[in-house]
mmCIF file with all atom_site columns, C-alpha atoms in Angstrom:
data_model
loop_
_atom_site.group_PDB
_atom_site.id
_atom_site.type_symbol
_atom_site.label_atom_id
_atom_site.label_alt_id
_atom_site.label_comp_id
_atom_site.label_asym_id
_atom_site.label_entity_id
_atom_site.label_seq_id
_atom_site.pdbx_PDB_ins_code
_atom_site.Cartn_x
_atom_site.Cartn_y
_atom_site.Cartn_z
_atom_site.occupancy
_atom_site.B_iso_or_equiv
_atom_site.pdbx_formal_charge
_atom_site.auth_seq_id
_atom_site.auth_comp_id
_atom_site.auth_asym_id
_atom_site.auth_atom_id
_atom_site.pdbx_PDB_model_num
ATOM 1   C CA . GLY A 1 1   ? -28.502 -37.763 22.164 1.00 75.00 ? 1   GLY A CA 1
ATOM 2   C CA . GLN A 1 2   ? -26.557 -39.824 24.609 1.00 83.00 ? 2   GLN A CA 1
ATOM 3   C CA . ASN A 1 3   ? -23.514 -41.652 23.376 1.00 89.00 ? 3   ASN A CA 1
ATOM 4   C CA . ILE A 1 4   ? -20.560 -43.634 24.632 1.00 94.00 ? 4   ILE A CA 1
ATOM 5   C CA . ASP A 1 5   ? -17.584 -44.305 22.363 1.00 94.00 ? 5   ASP A CA 1
ATOM 6   C CA . GLN A 1 6   ? -14.825 -46.799 22.967 1.00 96.00 ? 6   GLN A CA 1
ATOM 7   C CA . PRO A 1 7   ? -12.630 -48.798 20.601 1.00 95.00 ? 7   PRO A CA 1
ATOM 8   C CA . THR A 1 8   ? -14.038 -52.071 19.365 1.00 92.00 ? 8   THR A CA 1
ATOM 9   C CA . GLU A 1 9   ? -10.938 -54.140 19.849 1.00 95.00 ? 9   GLU A CA 1
ATOM 10  C CA . MET A 1 10  ? -7.396  -53.813 21.155 1.00 96.00 ? 10  MET A CA 1
ATOM 11  C CA . THR A 1 11  ? -4.445  -56.171 21.263 1.00 96.00 ? 11  THR A CA 1
ATOM 12  C CA . ALA A 1 12  ? -1.627  -56.120 23.793 1.00 96.00 ? 12  ALA A CA 1
ATOM 13  C CA . THR A 1 13  ? 1.218   -58.313 24.968 1.00 96.00 ? 13  THR A CA 1
ATOM 14  C CA . GLU A 1 14  ? 1.386   -60.186 28.238 1.00 96.00 ? 14  GLU A CA 1
ATOM 15  C CA . GLY A 1 15  ? 3.246   -58.140 30.845 1.00 96.00 ? 15  GLY A CA 1
ATOM 16  C CA . ALA A 1 16  ? 2.682   -54.858 29.034 1.00 96.00 ? 16  ALA A CA 1
ATOM 17  C CA . ILE A 1 17  ? 0.415   -51.890 29.782 1.00 96.00 ? 17  ILE A CA 1
ATOM 18  C CA . VAL A 1 18  ? -2.734  -50.995 27.856 1.00 96.00 ? 18  VAL A CA 1
ATOM 19  C CA . GLN A 1 19  ? -5.036  -47.994 28.019 1.00 97.00 ? 19  GLN A CA 1
ATOM 20  C CA . ILE A 1 20  ? -8.656  -48.266 26.936 1.00 97.00 ? 20  ILE A CA 1
ATOM 21  C CA . ASN A 1 21  ? -10.269 -44.922 26.193 1.00 97.00 ? 21  ASN A CA 1
ATOM 22  C CA . CYS A 1 22  ? -13.902 -43.939 26.521 1.00 97.00 ? 22  CYS A CA 1
ATOM 23  C CA . THR A 1 23  ? -15.640 -40.701 25.585 1.00 97.00 ? 23  THR A CA 1
ATOM 24  C CA . TYR A 1 24  ? -19.155 -39.931 26.640 1.00 96.00 ? 24  TYR A CA 1
ATOM 25  C CA . GLN A 1 25  ? -21.978 -37.513 25.937 1.00 95.00 ? 25  GLN A CA 1
ATOM 26  C CA . THR A 1 26  ? -24.861 -37.753 28.355 1.00 92.00 ? 26  THR A CA 1
ATOM 27  C CA . SER A 1 27  ? -27.753 -35.701 29.691 1.00 89.00 ? 27  SER A CA 1
ATOM 28  C CA . GLY A 1 28  ? -26.190 -34.825 32.989 1.00 91.00 ? 28  GLY A CA 1
ATOM 29  C CA . PHE A 1 29  ? -23.486 -36.910 34.587 1.00 91.00 ? 29  PHE A CA 1
ATOM 30  C CA . ASN A 1 30  ? -23.325 -38.814 37.838 1.00 87.00 ? 30  ASN A CA 1
ATOM 31  C CA . GLY A 1 31  ? -20.257 -40.919 37.366 1.00 91.00 ? 31  GLY A CA 1
ATOM 32  C CA . LEU A 1 32  ? -18.537 -43.362 35.083 1.00 93.00 ? 32  LEU A CA 1
ATOM 33  C CA . PHE A 1 33  ? -18.135 -47.108 35.497 1.00 92.00 ? 33  PHE A CA 1
ATOM 34  C CA . TRP A 1 34  ? -15.804 -49.655 34.023 1.00 94.00 ? 34  TRP A CA 1
ATOM 35  C CA . TYR A 1 35  ? -16.853 -53.298 33.942 1.00 92.00 ? 35  TYR A CA 1
ATOM 36  C CA . GLN A 1 36  ? -14.992 -56.397 32.806 1.00 94.00 ? 36  GLN A CA 1
ATOM 37  C CA . GLN A 1 37  ? -16.881 -59.107 30.993 1.00 89.00 ? 37  GLN A CA 1
ATOM 38  C CA . HIS A 1 38  ? -15.491 -62.482 30.017 1.00 89.00 ? 38  HIS A CA 1
ATOM 39  C CA . ALA A 1 39  ? -17.225 -64.240 27.154 1.00 83.00 ? 39  ALA A CA 1
ATOM 40  C CA . GLY A 1 40  ? -20.446 -65.887 28.229 1.00 79.00 ? 40  GLY A CA 1
ATOM 41  C CA . GLU A 1 41  ? -20.348 -64.363 31.687 1.00 83.00 ? 41  GLU A CA 1
ATOM 42  C CA . ALA A 1 42  ? -21.964 -61.399 33.378 1.00 83.00 ? 42  ALA A CA 1
ATOM 43  C CA . PRO A 1 43  ? -19.997 -58.166 33.809 1.00 87.00 ? 43  PRO A CA 1
ATOM 44  C CA . THR A 1 44  ? -18.005 -57.587 36.967 1.00 87.00 ? 44  THR A CA 1
ATOM 45  C CA . PHE A 1 45  ? -17.368 -54.178 38.475 1.00 85.00 ? 45  PHE A CA 1
ATOM 46  C CA . LEU A 1 46  ? -13.903 -52.674 38.085 1.00 92.00 ? 46  LEU A CA 1
ATOM 47  C CA . SER A 1 47  ? -14.145 -49.000 38.953 1.00 91.00 ? 47  SER A CA 1
ATOM 48  C CA . TYR A 1 48  ? -16.285 -45.951 39.494 1.00 89.00 ? 48  TYR A CA 1
ATOM 49  C CA . ASN A 1 49  ? -15.166 -42.336 38.978 1.00 92.00 ? 49  ASN A CA 1
ATOM 50  C CA . VAL A 1 50  ? -17.235 -39.261 39.641 1.00 90.00 ? 50  VAL A CA 1
ATOM 51  C CA . LEU A 1 51  ? -14.462 -36.744 40.381 1.00 92.00 ? 51  LEU A CA 1
ATOM 52  C CA . ASP A 1 52  ? -11.671 -35.754 38.025 1.00 95.00 ? 52  ASP A CA 1
ATOM 53  C CA . GLY A 1 53  ? -8.455  -37.633 38.401 1.00 95.00 ? 53  GLY A CA 1
ATOM 54  C CA . LEU A 1 54  ? -6.932  -41.047 38.618 1.00 95.00 ? 54  LEU A CA 1
ATOM 55  C CA . GLU A 1 55  ? -8.152  -43.863 40.848 1.00 91.00 ? 55  GLU A CA 1
ATOM 56  C CA . GLU A 1 56  ? -5.727  -46.704 41.293 1.00 92.00 ? 56  GLU A CA 1
ATOM 57  C CA . LYS A 1 57  ? -6.732  -50.190 42.340 1.00 89.00 ? 57  LYS A CA 1
ATOM 58  C CA . GLY A 1 58  ? -3.992  -52.749 42.056 1.00 93.00 ? 58  GLY A CA 1
ATOM 59  C CA . ARG A 1 59  ? -3.085  -53.407 38.433 1.00 96.00 ? 59  ARG A CA 1
ATOM 60  C CA . PHE A 1 60  ? -6.081  -51.424 37.214 1.00 96.00 ? 60  PHE A CA 1
ATOM 61  C CA . SER A 1 61  ? -6.461  -47.638 37.256 1.00 96.00 ? 61  SER A CA 1
ATOM 62  C CA . SER A 1 62  ? -9.254  -45.461 35.947 1.00 96.00 ? 62  SER A CA 1
ATOM 63  C CA . PHE A 1 63  ? -9.088  -41.807 34.988 1.00 96.00 ? 63  PHE A CA 1
ATOM 64  C CA . LEU A 1 64  ? -11.832 -39.254 34.492 1.00 96.00 ? 64  LEU A CA 1
ATOM 65  C CA . SER A 1 65  ? -11.961 -35.790 32.996 1.00 96.00 ? 65  SER A CA 1
ATOM 66  C CA . ARG A 1 66  ? -15.475 -34.392 33.299 1.00 95.00 ? 66  ARG A CA 1
ATOM 67  C CA . SER A 1 67  ? -14.702 -31.272 31.298 1.00 95.00 ? 67  SER A CA 1
ATOM 68  C CA . LYS A 1 68  ? -13.562 -33.390 28.357 1.00 95.00 ? 68  LYS A CA 1
ATOM 69  C CA . GLY A 1 69  ? -16.165 -36.128 28.728 1.00 96.00 ? 69  GLY A CA 1
ATOM 70  C CA . TYR A 1 70  ? -13.331 -38.608 28.761 1.00 96.00 ? 70  TYR A CA 1
ATOM 71  C CA . SER A 1 71  ? -12.214 -41.594 30.759 1.00 97.00 ? 71  SER A CA 1
ATOM 72  C CA . TYR A 1 72  ? -9.662  -44.314 30.404 1.00 97.00 ? 72  TYR A CA 1
ATOM 73  C CA . LEU A 1 73  ? -8.963  -47.658 32.006 1.00 97.00 ? 73  LEU A CA 1
ATOM 74  C CA . LEU A 1 74  ? -5.314  -48.508 32.448 1.00 97.00 ? 74  LEU A CA 1
ATOM 75  C CA . LEU A 1 75  ? -4.271  -52.110 32.868 1.00 97.00 ? 75  LEU A CA 1
ATOM 76  C CA . LYS A 1 76  ? -0.709  -52.846 33.958 1.00 96.00 ? 76  LYS A CA 1
ATOM 77  C CA . GLU A 1 77  ? 1.323   -56.052 34.011 1.00 96.00 ? 77  GLU A CA 1
ATOM 78  C CA . LEU A 1 78  ? -1.138  -57.670 31.676 1.00 97.00 ? 78  LEU A CA 1
ATOM 79  C CA . GLN A 1 79  ? -1.998  -61.305 32.258 1.00 97.00 ? 79  GLN A CA 1
ATOM 80  C CA . MET A 1 80  ? -3.626  -63.739 29.867 1.00 96.00 ? 80  MET A CA 1
ATOM 81  C CA . LYS A 1 81  ? -6.708  -63.794 32.102 1.00 96.00 ? 81  LYS A CA 1
ATOM 82  C CA . ASP A 1 82  ? -7.203  -60.084 31.361 1.00 97.00 ? 82  ASP A CA 1
ATOM 83  C CA . SER A 1 83  ? -8.432  -61.053 27.901 1.00 96.00 ? 83  SER A CA 1
ATOM 84  C CA . ALA A 1 84  ? -12.050 -59.904 28.061 1.00 95.00 ? 84  ALA A CA 1
ATOM 85  C CA . SER A 1 85  ? -14.389 -57.162 26.989 1.00 93.00 ? 85  SER A CA 1
ATOM 86  C CA . TYR A 1 86  ? -14.211 -53.923 28.938 1.00 96.00 ? 86  TYR A CA 1
ATOM 87  C CA . LEU A 1 87  ? -17.416 -51.942 29.154 1.00 94.00 ? 87  LEU A CA 1
ATOM 88  C CA . CYS A 1 88  ? -17.554 -48.233 29.827 1.00 95.00 ? 88  CYS A CA 1
ATOM 89  C CA . ALA A 1 89  ? -20.856 -46.909 31.211 1.00 92.00 ? 89  ALA A CA 1
ATOM 90  C CA . ALA A 1 90  ? -21.903 -43.419 32.238 1.00 92.00 ? 90  ALA A CA 1
ATOM 91  C CA . LEU A 1 91  ? -24.601 -42.578 34.750 1.00 85.00 ? 91  LEU A CA 1
ATOM 92  C CA . ASP A 1 92  ? -26.834 -39.798 33.447 1.00 85.00 ? 92  ASP A CA 1
ATOM 93  C CA . SER A 1 93  ? -28.906 -37.242 35.333 1.00 84.00 ? 93  SER A CA 1
ATOM 94  C CA . ASN A 1 94  ? -31.700 -39.775 35.852 1.00 76.00 ? 94  ASN A CA 1
ATOM 95  C CA . TYR A 1 95  ? -29.212 -42.285 37.236 1.00 73.00 ? 95  TYR A CA 1
ATOM 96  C CA . GLN A 1 96  ? -29.667 -44.419 34.145 1.00 77.00 ? 96  GLN A CA 1
ATOM 97  C CA . LEU A 1 97  ? -26.598 -46.247 32.922 1.00 81.00 ? 97  LEU A CA 1
ATOM 98  C CA . ILE A 1 98  ? -25.628 -45.541 29.344 1.00 86.00 ? 98  ILE A CA 1
ATOM 99  C CA . TRP A 1 99  ? -23.445 -48.383 28.091 1.00 88.00 ? 99  TRP A CA 1
ATOM 100 C CA . GLY A 1 100 ? -20.663 -48.364 25.558 1.00 90.00 ? 100 GLY A CA 1
ATOM 101 C CA . ALA A 1 101 ? -20.411 -51.252 23.123 1.00 88.00 ? 101 ALA A CA 1
ATOM 102 C CA . GLY A 1 102 ? -17.370 -52.609 24.908 1.00 91.00 ? 102 GLY A CA 1
ATOM 103 C CA . THR A 1 103 ? -13.724 -53.016 23.954 1.00 94.00 ? 103 THR A CA 1
ATOM 104 C CA . LYS A 1 104 ? -12.529 -56.528 23.311 1.00 94.00 ? 104 LYS A CA 1
ATOM 105 C CA . LEU A 1 105 ? -9.006  -56.841 24.683 1.00 96.00 ? 105 LEU A CA 1
ATOM 106 C CA . ILE A 1 106 ? -6.843  -59.601 23.276 1.00 96.00 ? 106 ILE A CA 1
ATOM 107 C CA . ILE A 1 107 ? -3.701  -60.487 25.201 1.00 97.00 ? 107 ILE A CA 1
ATOM 108 C CA . LYS A 1 108 ? -0.925  -62.257 23.307 1.00 95.00 ? 108 LYS A CA 1
ATOM 109 C CA . PRO A 1 109 ? 1.950   -64.141 24.939 1.00 94.00 ? 109 PRO A CA 1
ATOM 110 C CA . GLY B 2 1   ? -19.638 -57.229 47.728 1.00 65.00 ? 1   GLY B CA 1
ATOM 111 C CA . ALA B 2 2   ? -23.337 -57.761 47.275 1.00 76.00 ? 2   ALA B CA 1
ATOM 112 C CA . VAL B 2 3   ? -24.460 -60.987 45.624 1.00 86.00 ? 3   VAL B CA 1
ATOM 113 C CA . VAL B 2 4   ? -27.085 -61.319 42.924 1.00 90.00 ? 4   VAL B CA 1
ATOM 114 C CA . SER B 2 5   ? -28.114 -64.795 41.885 1.00 92.00 ? 5   SER B CA 1
ATOM 115 C CA . GLN B 2 6   ? -29.836 -65.618 38.627 1.00 94.00 ? 6   GLN B CA 1
ATOM 116 C CA . HIS B 2 7   ? -31.560 -68.864 37.729 1.00 94.00 ? 7   HIS B CA 1
ATOM 117 C CA . PRO B 2 8   ? -31.516 -70.807 35.492 1.00 94.00 ? 8   PRO B CA 1
ATOM 118 C CA . SER B 2 9   ? -28.095 -70.327 33.913 1.00 91.00 ? 9   SER B CA 1
ATOM 119 C CA . TRP B 2 10  ? -29.054 -72.231 30.782 1.00 92.00 ? 10  TRP B CA 1
ATOM 120 C CA . VAL B 2 11  ? -32.461 -72.990 29.376 1.00 94.00 ? 11  VAL B CA 1
ATOM 121 C CA . ILE B 2 12  ? -33.537 -74.587 26.145 1.00 94.00 ? 12  ILE B CA 1
ATOM 122 C CA . CYS B 2 13  ? -37.200 -74.521 25.198 1.00 94.00 ? 13  CYS B CA 1
ATOM 123 C CA . LYS B 2 14  ? -39.472 -75.150 22.282 1.00 95.00 ? 14  LYS B CA 1
ATOM 124 C CA . SER B 2 15  ? -40.919 -72.350 20.250 1.00 96.00 ? 15  SER B CA 1
ATOM 125 C CA . GLY B 2 16  ? -44.240 -71.166 21.657 1.00 96.00 ? 16  GLY B CA 1
ATOM 126 C CA . THR B 2 17  ? -43.509 -72.011 25.279 1.00 96.00 ? 17  THR B CA 1
ATOM 127 C CA . SER B 2 18  ? -42.860 -69.544 28.102 1.00 96.00 ? 18  SER B CA 1
ATOM 128 C CA . VAL B 2 19  ? -39.706 -69.333 30.159 1.00 97.00 ? 19  VAL B CA 1
ATOM 129 C CA . LYS B 2 20  ? -39.254 -67.724 33.560 1.00 97.00 ? 20  LYS B CA 1
ATOM 130 C CA . ILE B 2 21  ? -35.911 -66.368 34.760 1.00 97.00 ? 21  ILE B CA 1
ATOM 131 C CA . GLU B 2 22  ? -35.402 -65.442 38.397 1.00 96.00 ? 22  GLU B CA 1
ATOM 132 C CA . CYS B 2 23  ? -33.112 -62.783 39.808 1.00 95.00 ? 23  CYS B CA 1
ATOM 133 C CA . ARG B 2 24  ? -32.463 -62.697 43.529 1.00 94.00 ? 24  ARG B CA 1
ATOM 134 C CA . SER B 2 25  ? -30.445 -60.336 45.709 1.00 92.00 ? 25  SER B CA 1
ATOM 135 C CA . LEU B 2 26  ? -29.024 -62.674 48.327 1.00 91.00 ? 26  LEU B CA 1
ATOM 136 C CA . ASP B 2 27  ? -27.633 -60.358 50.980 1.00 87.00 ? 27  ASP B CA 1
ATOM 137 C CA . PHE B 2 28  ? -29.320 -57.032 50.412 1.00 87.00 ? 28  PHE B CA 1
ATOM 138 C CA . GLN B 2 29  ? -32.684 -55.599 49.519 1.00 88.00 ? 29  GLN B CA 1
ATOM 139 C CA . ALA B 2 30  ? -33.049 -54.300 46.010 1.00 86.00 ? 30  ALA B CA 1
ATOM 140 C CA . THR B 2 31  ? -35.834 -51.829 45.459 1.00 82.00 ? 31  THR B CA 1
ATOM 141 C CA . THR B 2 32  ? -34.830 -51.649 41.834 1.00 86.00 ? 32  THR B CA 1
ATOM 142 C CA . MET B 2 33  ? -33.504 -54.344 39.548 1.00 91.00 ? 33  MET B CA 1
ATOM 143 C CA . PHE B 2 34  ? -32.567 -54.079 35.907 1.00 91.00 ? 34  PHE B CA 1
ATOM 144 C CA . TRP B 2 35  ? -32.985 -56.583 33.108 1.00 94.00 ? 35  TRP B CA 1
ATOM 145 C CA . TYR B 2 36  ? -30.609 -56.615 30.170 1.00 92.00 ? 36  TYR B CA 1
ATOM 146 C CA . ARG B 2 37  ? -30.351 -58.540 26.974 1.00 93.00 ? 37  ARG B CA 1
ATOM 147 C CA . GLN B 2 38  ? -27.055 -59.146 25.257 1.00 86.00 ? 38  GLN B CA 1
ATOM 148 C CA . PHE B 2 39  ? -26.488 -60.461 21.764 1.00 82.00 ? 39  PHE B CA 1
ATOM 149 C CA . PRO B 2 40  ? -23.159 -62.057 20.872 1.00 76.00 ? 40  PRO B CA 1
ATOM 150 C CA . LYS B 2 41  ? -20.299 -59.584 20.673 1.00 70.00 ? 41  LYS B CA 1
ATOM 151 C CA . GLN B 2 42  ? -22.579 -56.688 21.574 1.00 74.00 ? 42  GLN B CA 1
ATOM 152 C CA . SER B 2 43  ? -23.012 -54.599 24.676 1.00 75.00 ? 43  SER B CA 1
ATOM 153 C CA . LEU B 2 44  ? -25.761 -54.835 27.218 1.00 82.00 ? 44  LEU B CA 1
ATOM 154 C CA . MET B 2 45  ? -29.152 -53.567 26.134 1.00 86.00 ? 45  MET B CA 1
ATOM 155 C CA . LEU B 2 46  ? -31.368 -52.401 28.957 1.00 87.00 ? 46  LEU B CA 1
ATOM 156 C CA . MET B 2 47  ? -34.779 -53.957 28.559 1.00 93.00 ? 47  MET B CA 1
ATOM 157 C CA . ALA B 2 48  ? -36.586 -52.722 31.622 1.00 93.00 ? 48  ALA B CA 1
ATOM 158 C CA . THR B 2 49  ? -36.262 -51.368 35.122 1.00 90.00 ? 49  THR B CA 1
ATOM 159 C CA . SER B 2 50  ? -38.052 -53.494 37.672 1.00 88.00 ? 50  SER B CA 1
ATOM 160 C CA . ASN B 2 51  ? -39.471 -51.687 40.698 1.00 85.00 ? 51  ASN B CA 1
ATOM 161 C CA . GLU B 2 52  ? -40.610 -53.558 43.788 1.00 84.00 ? 52  GLU B CA 1
ATOM 162 C CA . GLY B 2 53  ? -44.340 -53.367 44.229 1.00 83.00 ? 53  GLY B CA 1
ATOM 163 C CA . SER B 2 54  ? -45.052 -51.500 41.015 1.00 84.00 ? 54  SER B CA 1
ATOM 164 C CA . LYS B 2 55  ? -45.033 -51.985 37.277 1.00 88.00 ? 55  LYS B CA 1
ATOM 165 C CA . ALA B 2 56  ? -41.757 -52.268 35.442 1.00 91.00 ? 56  ALA B CA 1
ATOM 166 C CA . THR B 2 57  ? -40.552 -49.452 33.242 1.00 90.00 ? 57  THR B CA 1
ATOM 167 C CA . TYR B 2 58  ? -39.775 -50.764 29.773 1.00 93.00 ? 58  TYR B CA 1
ATOM 168 C CA . GLU B 2 59  ? -37.293 -49.279 27.342 1.00 89.00 ? 59  GLU B CA 1
ATOM 169 C CA . GLN B 2 60  ? -38.490 -48.162 23.948 1.00 89.00 ? 60  GLN B CA 1
ATOM 170 C CA . GLY B 2 61  ? -38.937 -51.044 21.572 1.00 91.00 ? 61  GLY B CA 1
ATOM 171 C CA . VAL B 2 62  ? -39.267 -53.718 24.265 1.00 94.00 ? 62  VAL B CA 1
ATOM 172 C CA . GLU B 2 63  ? -42.639 -55.478 24.221 1.00 94.00 ? 63  GLU B CA 1
ATOM 173 C CA . LYS B 2 64  ? -44.046 -55.498 27.734 1.00 93.00 ? 64  LYS B CA 1
ATOM 174 C CA . ASP B 2 65  ? -46.524 -58.260 26.880 1.00 94.00 ? 65  ASP B CA 1
ATOM 175 C CA . LYS B 2 66  ? -43.702 -60.382 25.543 1.00 96.00 ? 66  LYS B CA 1
ATOM 176 C CA . PHE B 2 67  ? -41.307 -59.855 28.407 1.00 96.00 ? 67  PHE B CA 1
ATOM 177 C CA . LEU B 2 68  ? -43.273 -59.928 31.639 1.00 96.00 ? 68  LEU B CA 1
ATOM 178 C CA . ILE B 2 69  ? -41.488 -58.598 34.690 1.00 94.00 ? 69  ILE B CA 1
ATOM 179 C CA . ASN B 2 70  ? -42.637 -59.124 38.234 1.00 91.00 ? 70  ASN B CA 1
ATOM 180 C CA . HIS B 2 71  ? -40.834 -57.643 41.240 1.00 90.00 ? 71  HIS B CA 1
ATOM 181 C CA . ALA B 2 72  ? -42.896 -59.123 44.024 1.00 83.00 ? 72  ALA B CA 1
ATOM 182 C CA . SER B 2 73  ? -40.432 -58.658 46.864 1.00 89.00 ? 73  SER B CA 1
ATOM 183 C CA . LEU B 2 74  ? -37.315 -56.679 47.736 1.00 89.00 ? 74  LEU B CA 1
ATOM 184 C CA . THR B 2 75  ? -35.126 -59.657 46.884 1.00 92.00 ? 75  THR B CA 1
ATOM 185 C CA . LEU B 2 76  ? -36.769 -61.190 43.843 1.00 93.00 ? 76  LEU B CA 1
ATOM 186 C CA . SER B 2 77  ? -37.557 -60.081 40.322 1.00 94.00 ? 77  SER B CA 1
ATOM 187 C CA . THR B 2 78  ? -38.653 -62.424 37.552 1.00 95.00 ? 78  THR B CA 1
ATOM 188 C CA . LEU B 2 79  ? -38.564 -62.087 33.783 1.00 97.00 ? 79  LEU B CA 1
ATOM 189 C CA . THR B 2 80  ? -40.933 -64.298 31.819 1.00 97.00 ? 80  THR B CA 1
ATOM 190 C CA . VAL B 2 81  ? -40.408 -64.621 28.094 1.00 97.00 ? 81  VAL B CA 1
ATOM 191 C CA . THR B 2 82  ? -43.849 -65.502 26.804 1.00 96.00 ? 82  THR B CA 1
ATOM 192 C CA . SER B 2 83  ? -44.491 -67.522 23.657 1.00 96.00 ? 83  SER B CA 1
ATOM 193 C CA . ALA B 2 84  ? -40.795 -67.679 22.982 1.00 96.00 ? 84  ALA B CA 1
ATOM 194 C CA . HIS B 2 85  ? -39.483 -67.729 19.421 1.00 95.00 ? 85  HIS B CA 1
ATOM 195 C CA . PRO B 2 86  ? -35.988 -68.465 18.114 1.00 95.00 ? 86  PRO B CA 1
ATOM 196 C CA . GLU B 2 87  ? -35.254 -64.745 17.780 1.00 94.00 ? 87  GLU B CA 1
ATOM 197 C CA . ASP B 2 88  ? -35.692 -64.469 21.558 1.00 95.00 ? 88  ASP B CA 1
ATOM 198 C CA . SER B 2 89  ? -32.611 -66.629 21.994 1.00 95.00 ? 89  SER B CA 1
ATOM 199 C CA . SER B 2 90  ? -30.121 -64.466 23.822 1.00 93.00 ? 90  SER B CA 1
ATOM 200 C CA . PHE B 2 91  ? -28.183 -63.889 27.019 1.00 92.00 ? 91  PHE B CA 1
ATOM 201 C CA . TYR B 2 92  ? -30.395 -62.270 29.647 1.00 94.00 ? 92  TYR B CA 1
ATOM 202 C CA . ILE B 2 93  ? -28.748 -60.587 32.618 1.00 92.00 ? 93  ILE B CA 1
ATOM 203 C CA . CYS B 2 94  ? -30.218 -58.954 35.694 1.00 93.00 ? 94  CYS B CA 1
ATOM 204 C CA . SER B 2 95  ? -28.587 -56.477 38.013 1.00 91.00 ? 95  SER B CA 1
ATOM 205 C CA . ALA B 2 96  ? -29.349 -54.574 41.174 1.00 88.00 ? 96  ALA B CA 1
ATOM 206 C CA . ASN B 2 97  ? -27.782 -51.850 43.235 1.00 79.00 ? 97  ASN B CA 1
ATOM 207 C CA . THR B 2 98  ? -27.647 -51.584 46.984 1.00 72.00 ? 98  THR B CA 1
ATOM 208 C CA . GLY B 2 99  ? -28.731 -47.979 47.023 1.00 69.00 ? 99  GLY B CA 1
ATOM 209 C CA . ALA B 2 100 ? -25.233 -46.755 47.846 1.00 65.00 ? 100 ALA B CA 1
ATOM 210 C CA . GLU B 2 101 ? -24.190 -43.390 46.458 1.00 59.00 ? 101 GLU B CA 1
ATOM 211 C CA . THR B 2 102 ? -21.862 -44.906 43.926 1.00 60.00 ? 102 THR B CA 1
ATOM 212 C CA . GLY B 2 103 ? -24.783 -46.599 42.237 1.00 64.00 ? 103 GLY B CA 1
ATOM 213 C CA . GLU B 2 104 ? -22.610 -49.634 41.622 1.00 72.00 ? 104 GLU B CA 1
ATOM 214 C CA . LEU B 2 105 ? -24.489 -52.420 39.948 1.00 78.00 ? 105 LEU B CA 1
ATOM 215 C CA . PHE B 2 106 ? -24.124 -56.053 40.916 1.00 85.00 ? 106 PHE B CA 1
ATOM 216 C CA . PHE B 2 107 ? -24.925 -58.515 38.196 1.00 88.00 ? 107 PHE B CA 1
ATOM 217 C CA . GLY B 2 108 ? -26.450 -61.945 38.224 1.00 89.00 ? 108 GLY B CA 1
ATOM 218 C CA . GLU B 2 109 ? -24.642 -64.739 36.447 1.00 87.00 ? 109 GLU B CA 1
ATOM 219 C CA . GLY B 2 110 ? -26.804 -64.379 33.371 1.00 90.00 ? 110 GLY B CA 1
ATOM 220 C CA . SER B 2 111 ? -29.225 -66.802 31.719 1.00 93.00 ? 111 SER B CA 1
ATOM 221 C CA . ARG B 2 112 ? -28.628 -68.146 28.248 1.00 92.00 ? 112 ARG B CA 1
ATOM 222 C CA . LEU B 2 113 ? -31.917 -68.856 26.511 1.00 95.00 ? 113 LEU B CA 1
ATOM 223 C CA . THR B 2 114 ? -32.059 -70.989 23.394 1.00 94.00 ? 114 THR B CA 1
ATOM 224 C CA . VAL B 2 115 ? -35.415 -71.344 21.693 1.00 95.00 ? 115 VAL B CA 1
ATOM 225 C CA . LEU B 2 116 ? -35.649 -74.217 19.239 1.00 95.00 ? 116 LEU B CA 1
#
């Protein structure tokens, strides 16, 4: 079956760095997305990786290892507004998005 | 980036009535739109894939007669919750992609349905 695993909840301190991991098992693979979702709002796009390696975009970076079925989202210089759920989603061979349950990130002052 | 607009944002209705939610792509044409349902503290659950000019493809366990989807044009898809019941209360979100290789999805603002 197809499966996405990511931690349910993480806590970090303002100004620090946090890494949110995601492992996936899908029928074929056409890329991995990270989305940010604040409570009561729709998700917003953060990153897309289809090749191995690290993609950096400001304070956020995303890493992919296709051979390991593994990705992480790295958030630097954490701000209180980064408190949100972070959703990992993999695109399978039919270009269907398989969603993880999301990681709730709590930022403490 | 591309903009997807969803309306209404909030809707409260009585049990037994029908509610229509609209999803529009404002600055691009969306051959395919997706409808999701999200319960509190849970991830998105794909309900159906809406294809312009043809019938929607529903995910297993989603009642097609309960959740009517119409994708009449390249910029508009509608979800109608028929004979709504309190258990239909949820956050409904639509999304679309521009057809770019990345397959990036752009989401509407979401519609919170409360059925009394």
